[in-house]
């Protein structure tokens, strides 16, 4: 044992810097993998714990108060598997929050009375003002974090054009709603403020039924049963949310992040395996004499294999532990970012299971593949190694004989060197190819978020005009005329959203006079509705419906049949939406409903001016105006910021890995070719020639891999992005794979590689011809 | 006589020392030496006397600690590493005891790798390489083999071809037969003789009398200086007189 330990120490000391470089790559892998593992293990349980702690209802149905009755309550209560029921009155309305992260933010909002007694859907006040404030309001964590509202800040809600100013008295955490993705948010008002609002908007009063279901129940079935029970009473539910859908929406980004981090870590792990194999094979080749001497002295093959494998296992384990430790400095940052998106706060703690799994995976995979490479030594007879028969066996064919091959001799020497270093070049090819996937991924993301932001935004958002004008009921035509005469306006469209019921499902409906003119066509299959009896359904319906089917749509208690023309997507509504023609939507009413006017400008920079102008100049015609271009650009800026950080991080990590890989490769190469380089120098080759020749022996392979991977990215990158977007519920994305941009990133990667290689090859200058004499 | 010949190398006040920790070990000091065109100069001396170090200092392969080495009026001791490499490529050819052929290249490729530096036409280089291989008696089939597939003698003769392919002013050889058996040694030494007879200037380091007999001028290094010099005249294969003269000289030197 002591003998092996000495041998292991000797191997570690001999290639100290290479092992450290290898260790750093393992450290990065462990850091990323542990972040993914901890999030995977803890976010879900943190969510469930908080869900339980706040006694959150598993089903929540909201109905108009005017339609509510004790019979309805009884019907819901008697639904099979419903364990407990609790009802609360509230105000539900579309409301616009002013200066939400610098823009206007419109969302369906439920206003609750904070003083209501609750046994279900409790909330936790995470931050509360110590002072008494005017018009207090308690906002959810999501609105506070994402909208940028702190305690004692003023927050203005605009409902039907009327401004309501509140002061943030507290921030609450609840598990019933949560984030923008649900299409519904909540706020809490003290008794007096709630009563005042309820008086003003009695038509928007709702009753919420919160239910807990029995543990053996199927949530989907109970949801269907509750929907039927409500429908049977002739009531139209405004919303039925189940806890699983809420959880899915709130943890969607976390799941996606875990997926990306894990994929990223596995790619780097694959690179580490290539690298350790290369190093082991190289070590066997250059150390065969020493190993044969050890064999001749009586060391067993197993002992020698252990002395090669164990240093990698030890280094992997040590640096994996270090990386796991470091990941706990990154995790709080990730948690705070995820808290903003998920709308619930959570902190991660040391996770023993993740620690053991990550350390074992990294150490195990590296040890296994190192062992596979090292066990070849078992077949080597000591005498073959001592006579140097191993290396001569490899030299069987003289590729590009200088005498017979046409071409410049120095160029042919580079080609010969490439052939002579086949194993190294295969490894470099694979590593470069794989790392280019990361670069191509970040390059594509950069292009679609920063260079062509519409591509990315259109995948995540619904229809976004530059300005939205809410006309008074009889002023639509007059406003349309004015907009038509305004040379700053390209066109305007009548557009509106409402809550409708399709079969048993309550969804958001978007109605437009002409969907072919919208900027963001969300229809990914079939066609948008044109006629009064046509409908395009959200992706949530795709499983059970097909184009040509007839569906029943209920609005305000009136049910009509529509023919499905296509399917549309919405990341925010989880596919639970539909599109109707304006004519189709109005067919439910005796009188046409007042739509919003979506205004598209010649120059979006005028949005702010036009928003203010129409609001102030046409008070008789306009209820409210929204600068949605600003909202869009704010969101765009946020995505751009995140993307730039992500792209720079991926690029930096990739370059760091490339640096360490090239360091290990070049260092091994210089050790292995030390004598050869001395011979070249004795012949009169200059250091510069040898640096270029050495760099030239592996750079072309790396360059080919980078260019090939970048080129193939045109084919594989759409699939990767399609997969990611589908995870988000986006079936059709406009992500563009820019060949020019991929090549630009490839060239940047190649230039960085060349630069690093030349710098790392500089020690060739220190190898003198005199090395031959001294050795 | 040697002193009437043209000087190629003029070394003045050469000093070479190595510093190990606090101790300075001087190999030679205040050494003056001229090397003449057309001479086959043999450097002899006991082990560790510094004969190889002297030869490499003269060739620009190693830098002396102080002093000056002038080649045809050009001082090489002040040249940068890359300039020295270019200088060596134009003026020097080296043959080593351990041969040092590039093991992943055939004998012919080893030679052509060196010729690539001269800037000569490739066809002419191949033609000249073939002539030299003929001269050193390596058949075409062997030229295509790798160093590990030929005998030590053949490899060393290929090493000589590589050393002279660029027609160097001086061919430097460091114990070229040190690792060879008797037959192979003779074959290699015959090549040196042939080259010298064709006008090639040679500096050869050896501790072998038989090898030294091939030269026309023998220098003996001892105590860090040129302790003695012997003019053996032109080599003939059975000159008892030259052998006796060398024996006397070496006895005188304390060999």
PDB file of C-alpha atoms in Angstrom, chain A residues 471-477 480 494-498 511-513 532 555-556 558 560 581-596:
ATOM      1  CA  UNK A 471     -61.991  54.181 -26.097  1.00  0.00           C
ATOM      2  CA  UNK A 472     -65.252  55.170 -24.506  1.00  0.00           C
ATOM      3  CA  UNK A 473     -68.079  52.930 -25.651  1.00  0.00           C
ATOM      4  CA  UNK A 474     -69.385  55.039 -28.566  1.00  0.00           C
ATOM      5  CA  UNK A 475     -66.109  56.604 -29.629  1.00  0.00           C
ATOM      6  CA  UNK A 476     -64.389  53.694 -31.351  1.00  0.00           C
ATOM      7  CA  UNK A 477     -65.116  54.764 -34.937  1.00  0.00           C
ATOM      8  CA  UNK A 480     -60.205  55.029 -35.556  1.00  0.00           C
ATOM      9  CA  UNK A 494     -59.764  46.526 -32.654  1.00  0.00           C
ATOM     10  CA  UNK A 495     -58.608  44.025 -30.048  1.00  0.00           C
ATOM     11  CA  UNK A 496     -60.017  42.786 -26.786  1.00  0.00           C
ATOM     12  CA  UNK A 497     -59.645  40.098 -24.176  1.00  0.00           C
ATOM     13  CA  UNK A 498     -62.267  38.478 -22.000  1.00  0.00           C
ATOM     14  CA  UNK A 511     -60.779  38.789 -30.089  1.00  0.00           C
ATOM     15  CA  UNK A 512     -59.479  40.829 -32.989  1.00  0.00           C
ATOM     16  CA  UNK A 513     -60.989  42.323 -36.109  1.00  0.00           C
ATOM     17  CA  UNK A 532     -68.042  34.696 -36.745  1.00  0.00           C
ATOM     18  CA  UNK A 555     -70.035  33.815 -22.552  1.00  0.00           C
ATOM     19  CA  UNK A 556     -72.356  35.466 -20.071  1.00  0.00           C
ATOM     20  CA  UNK A 558     -74.963  32.126 -23.645  1.00  0.00           C
ATOM     21  CA  UNK A 560     -72.640  28.995 -29.084  1.00  0.00           C
ATOM     22  CA  UNK A 581     -63.063  36.991 -34.467  1.00  0.00           C
ATOM     23  CA  UNK A 582     -64.474  40.261 -33.127  1.00  0.00           C
ATOM     24  CA  UNK A 583     -67.705  39.428 -34.890  1.00  0.00           C
ATOM     25  CA  UNK A 584     -67.749  36.031 -33.204  1.00  0.00           C
ATOM     26  CA  UNK A 585     -67.202  37.510 -29.761  1.00  0.00           C
ATOM     27  CA  UNK A 586     -69.861  40.202 -30.237  1.00  0.00           C
ATOM     28  CA  UNK A 587     -72.356  37.566 -31.341  1.00  0.00           C
ATOM     29  CA  UNK A 588     -72.811  36.727 -27.656  1.00  0.00           C
ATOM     30  CA  UNK A 589     -74.150  40.193 -26.928  1.00  0.00           C
ATOM     31  CA  UNK A 590     -77.049  42.296 -28.126  1.00  0.00           C
ATOM     32  CA  UNK A 591     -74.764  45.250 -28.364  1.00  0.00           C
ATOM     33  CA  UNK A 592     -71.194  45.288 -29.622  1.00  0.00           C
ATOM     34  CA  UNK A 593     -68.637  45.328 -26.806  1.00  0.00           C
ATOM     35  CA  UNK A 594     -66.113  48.162 -26.677  1.00  0.00           C
ATOM     36  CA  UNK A 595     -62.766  46.906 -27.849  1.00  0.00           C
ATOM     37  CA  UNK A 596     -59.346  48.397 -27.141  1.00  0.00           C
TER      38      UNK A 596
END
